Amino acid sequence: MGQKKKKEKPIYVDDGSTVADMSSLTGKPSAGEGKGERNGSGKRSVPRSAMRDQLRTFTDAQKMMFLPMLAVLGILALAFLIIYFLL
């Protein structure tokens, strides 16, 4: 009864990338100089997504943000109307 089971500590592995690593979208080399494989010509081969995929990601993000944006604008307009009528 007096013995407690020790929790296992999680082991975190750092691969050097950030949580939202979007560096492959621009085609520019990332901050780490040693990253990326080199091909025969000496240039790094950076994987790039197609323009169509980038556009789809952009429009999907805008669609997701549209209704919350309208809600925030409505709350701000309502707050200004209340303050306007009170003063």
JSON list of C-alpha atoms in Angstrom, two decimals:
[
{"chain": "A", "resi": 1, "resn": "MET", "atom": "CA", "xyz": [0.00, 0.00, 0.00]},
{"chain": "A", "resi": 2, "resn": "GLY", "atom": "CA", "xyz": [2.84, 2.41, 0.76]},
{"chain": "A", "resi": 3, "resn": "GLN", "atom": "CA", "xyz": [4.67, 1.84, -2.52]},
{"chain": "A", "resi": 4, "resn": "LYS", "atom": "CA", "xyz": [4.02, 4.20, -5.40]},
{"chain": "A", "resi": 5, "resn": "LYS", "atom": "CA", "xyz": [4.64, 3.29, -8.97]},
{"chain": "A", "resi": 6, "resn": "LYS", "atom": "CA", "xyz": [7.13, 5.67, -10.59]},
{"chain": "A", "resi": 7, "resn": "LYS", "atom": "CA", "xyz": [5.96, 7.43, -13.72]},
{"chain": "A", "resi": 8, "resn": "GLU", "atom": "CA", "xyz": [8.07, 6.99, -16.79]},
{"chain": "A", "resi": 9, "resn": "LYS", "atom": "CA", "xyz": [9.41, 10.30, -18.00]},
{"chain": "A", "resi": 10, "resn": "PRO", "atom": "CA", "xyz": [8.71, 11.04, -21.67]},
{"chain": "A", "resi": 11, "resn": "ILE", "atom": "CA", "xyz": [11.74, 11.19, -23.92]},
{"chain": "A", "resi": 12, "resn": "TYR", "atom": "CA", "xyz": [11.66, 14.09, -26.35]},
{"chain": "A", "resi": 13, "resn": "VAL", "atom": "CA", "xyz": [13.64, 13.91, -29.56]},
{"chain": "A", "resi": 14, "resn": "ASP", "atom": "CA", "xyz": [14.57, 17.20, -31.21]},
{"chain": "A", "resi": 15, "resn": "ASP", "atom": "CA", "xyz": [14.89, 16.94, -34.97]},
{"chain": "A", "resi": 16, "resn": "GLY", "atom": "CA", "xyz": [15.72, 20.62, -35.31]},
{"chain": "A", "resi": 17, "resn": "SER", "atom": "CA", "xyz": [12.47, 21.63, -36.99]},
{"chain": "A", "resi": 18, "resn": "THR", "atom": "CA", "xyz": [9.85, 23.98, -35.61]},
{"chain": "A", "resi": 19, "resn": "VAL", "atom": "CA", "xyz": [6.26, 23.01, -34.96]},
{"chain": "A", "resi": 20, "resn": "ALA", "atom": "CA", "xyz": [5.07, 24.85, -38.05]},
{"chain": "A", "resi": 21, "resn": "ASP", "atom": "CA", "xyz": [7.98, 24.47, -40.45]},
{"chain": "A", "resi": 22, "resn": "MET", "atom": "CA", "xyz": [6.80, 26.12, -43.66]},
{"chain": "A", "resi": 23, "resn": "SER", "atom": "CA", "xyz": [10.27, 26.53, -45.17]},
{"chain": "A", "resi": 24, "resn": "SER", "atom": "CA", "xyz": [9.61, 24.05, -47.96]},
{"chain": "A", "resi": 25, "resn": "LEU", "atom": "CA", "xyz": [6.91, 26.32, -49.41]},
{"chain": "A", "resi": 26, "resn": "THR", "atom": "CA", "xyz": [9.25, 29.18, -50.29]},
{"chain": "A", "resi": 27, "resn": "GLY", "atom": "CA", "xyz": [12.12, 27.13, -51.63]},
{"chain": "A", "resi": 28, "resn": "LYS", "atom": "CA", "xyz": [14.63, 29.09, -49.56]},
{"chain": "A", "resi": 29, "resn": "PRO", "atom": "CA", "xyz": [17.08, 27.12, -47.43]},
{"chain": "A", "resi": 30, "resn": "SER", "atom": "CA", "xyz": [16.13, 26.85, -43.78]},
{"chain": "A", "resi": 31, "resn": "ALA", "atom": "CA", "xyz": [18.13, 28.33, -40.89]},
{"chain": "A", "resi": 32, "resn": "GLY", "atom": "CA", "xyz": [20.08, 25.13, -40.39]},
{"chain": "A", "resi": 33, "resn": "GLU", "atom": "CA", "xyz": [22.98, 25.09, -42.82]},
{"chain": "A", "resi": 34, "resn": "GLY", "atom": "CA", "xyz": [23.50, 21.35, -42.70]},
{"chain": "A", "resi": 35, "resn": "LYS", "atom": "CA", "xyz": [19.93, 20.42, -43.56]},
{"chain": "A", "resi": 36, "resn": "GLY", "atom": "CA", "xyz": [18.86, 19.11, -46.93]},
{"chain": "A", "resi": 37, "resn": "GLU", "atom": "CA", "xyz": [20.45, 16.61, -49.20]},
{"chain": "A", "resi": 38, "resn": "ARG", "atom": "CA", "xyz": [22.79, 17.71, -51.92]},
{"chain": "A", "resi": 39, "resn": "ASN", "atom": "CA", "xyz": [22.40, 16.48, -55.43]},
{"chain": "A", "resi": 40, "resn": "GLY", "atom": "CA", "xyz": [25.19, 16.10, -57.98]},
{"chain": "A", "resi": 41, "resn": "SER", "atom": "CA", "xyz": [25.43, 19.79, -58.89]},
{"chain": "A", "resi": 42, "resn": "GLY", "atom": "CA", "xyz": [26.13, 20.84, -55.28]},
{"chain": "A", "resi": 43, "resn": "LYS", "atom": "CA", "xyz": [22.74, 22.49, -54.76]},
{"chain": "A", "resi": 44, "resn": "ARG", "atom": "CA", "xyz": [20.41, 21.42, -51.99]},
{"chain": "A", "resi": 45, "resn": "SER", "atom": "CA", "xyz": [17.32, 19.60, -53.13]},
{"chain": "A", "resi": 46, "resn": "VAL", "atom": "CA", "xyz": [14.51, 21.37, -51.30]},
{"chain": "A", "resi": 47, "resn": "PRO", "atom": "CA", "xyz": [11.10, 19.80, -51.75]},
{"chain": "A", "resi": 48, "resn": "ARG", "atom": "CA", "xyz": [8.60, 22.33, -53.00]},
{"chain": "A", "resi": 49, "resn": "SER", "atom": "CA", "xyz": [4.87, 22.03, -53.14]},
{"chain": "A", "resi": 50, "resn": "ALA", "atom": "CA", "xyz": [2.99, 22.89, -56.29]},
{"chain": "A", "resi": 51, "resn": "MET", "atom": "CA", "xyz": [1.45, 26.33, -56.69]},
{"chain": "A", "resi": 52, "resn": "ARG", "atom": "CA", "xyz": [-1.96, 24.68, -56.85]},
{"chain": "A", "resi": 53, "resn": "ASP", "atom": "CA", "xyz": [-1.41, 23.09, -53.42]},
{"chain": "A", "resi": 54, "resn": "GLN", "atom": "CA", "xyz": [-0.24, 26.41, -51.99]},
{"chain": "A", "resi": 55, "resn": "LEU", "atom": "CA", "xyz": [-3.32, 28.18, -53.36]},
{"chain": "A", "resi": 56, "resn": "ARG", "atom": "CA", "xyz": [-5.61, 25.46, -52.01]},
{"chain": "A", "resi": 57, "resn": "THR", "atom": "CA", "xyz": [-4.03, 25.76, -48.56]},
{"chain": "A", "resi": 58, "resn": "PHE", "atom": "CA", "xyz": [-4.42, 29.55, -48.66]},
{"chain": "A", "resi": 59, "resn": "THR", "atom": "CA", "xyz": [-8.09, 29.46, -49.68]},
{"chain": "A", "resi": 60, "resn": "ASP", "atom": "CA", "xyz": [-8.89, 26.72, -47.14]},
{"chain": "A", "resi": 61, "resn": "ALA", "atom": "CA", "xyz": [-7.37, 28.87, -44.40]},
{"chain": "A", "resi": 62, "resn": "GLN", "atom": "CA", "xyz": [-9.40, 31.88, -45.53]},
{"chain": "A", "resi": 63, "resn": "LYS", "atom": "CA", "xyz": [-12.63, 29.84, -45.55]},
{"chain": "A", "resi": 64, "resn": "MET", "atom": "CA", "xyz": [-11.93, 28.63, -42.02]},
{"chain": "A", "resi": 65, "resn": "MET", "atom": "CA", "xyz": [-11.34, 32.18, -40.77]},
{"chain": "A", "resi": 66, "resn": "PHE", "atom": "CA", "xyz": [-14.30, 33.88, -42.48]},
{"chain": "A", "resi": 67, "resn": "LEU", "atom": "CA", "xyz": [-17.10, 33.17, -39.98]},
{"chain": "A", "resi": 68, "resn": "PRO", "atom": "CA", "xyz": [-14.98, 33.89, -36.87]},
{"chain": "A", "resi": 69, "resn": "MET", "atom": "CA", "xyz": [-13.93, 37.17, -38.50]},
{"chain": "A", "resi": 70, "resn": "LEU", "atom": "CA", "xyz": [-17.57, 38.12, -39.06]},
{"chain": "A", "resi": 71, "resn": "ALA", "atom": "CA", "xyz": [-18.38, 37.25, -35.45]},
{"chain": "A", "resi": 72, "resn": "VAL", "atom": "CA", "xyz": [-15.57, 39.45, -34.14]},
{"chain": "A", "resi": 73, "resn": "LEU", "atom": "CA", "xyz": [-16.58, 42.33, -36.41]},
{"chain": "A", "resi": 74, "resn": "GLY", "atom": "CA", "xyz": [-20.20, 41.98, -35.23]},
{"chain": "A", "resi": 75, "resn": "ILE", "atom": "CA", "xyz": [-19.14, 42.03, -31.57]},
{"chain": "A", "resi": 76, "resn": "LEU", "atom": "CA", "xyz": [-17.02, 45.13, -32.17]},
{"chain": "A", "resi": 77, "resn": "ALA", "atom": "CA", "xyz": [-19.85, 46.89, -34.00]},
{"chain": "A", "resi": 78, "resn": "LEU", "atom": "CA", "xyz": [-22.28, 46.03, -31.21]},
{"chain": "A", "resi": 79, "resn": "ALA", "atom": "CA", "xyz": [-19.85, 47.31, -28.56]},
{"chain": "A", "resi": 80, "resn": "PHE", "atom": "CA", "xyz": [-19.38, 50.60, -30.43]},
{"chain": "A", "resi": 81, "resn": "LEU", "atom": "CA", "xyz": [-23.14, 51.02, -30.84]},
{"chain": "A", "resi": 82, "resn": "ILE", "atom": "CA", "xyz": [-23.71, 50.46, -27.12]},
{"chain": "A", "resi": 83, "resn": "ILE", "atom": "CA", "xyz": [-21.01, 52.99, -26.22]},
{"chain": "A", "resi": 84, "resn": "TYR", "atom": "CA", "xyz": [-22.38, 55.45, -28.80]},
{"chain": "A", "resi": 85, "resn": "PHE", "atom": "CA", "xyz": [-25.91, 55.32, -27.34]},
{"chain": "A", "resi": 86, "resn": "LEU", "atom": "CA", "xyz": [-24.67, 55.55, -23.77]},
{"chain": "A", "resi": 87, "resn": "LEU", "atom": "CA", "xyz": [-22.66, 58.71, -24.42]}
]
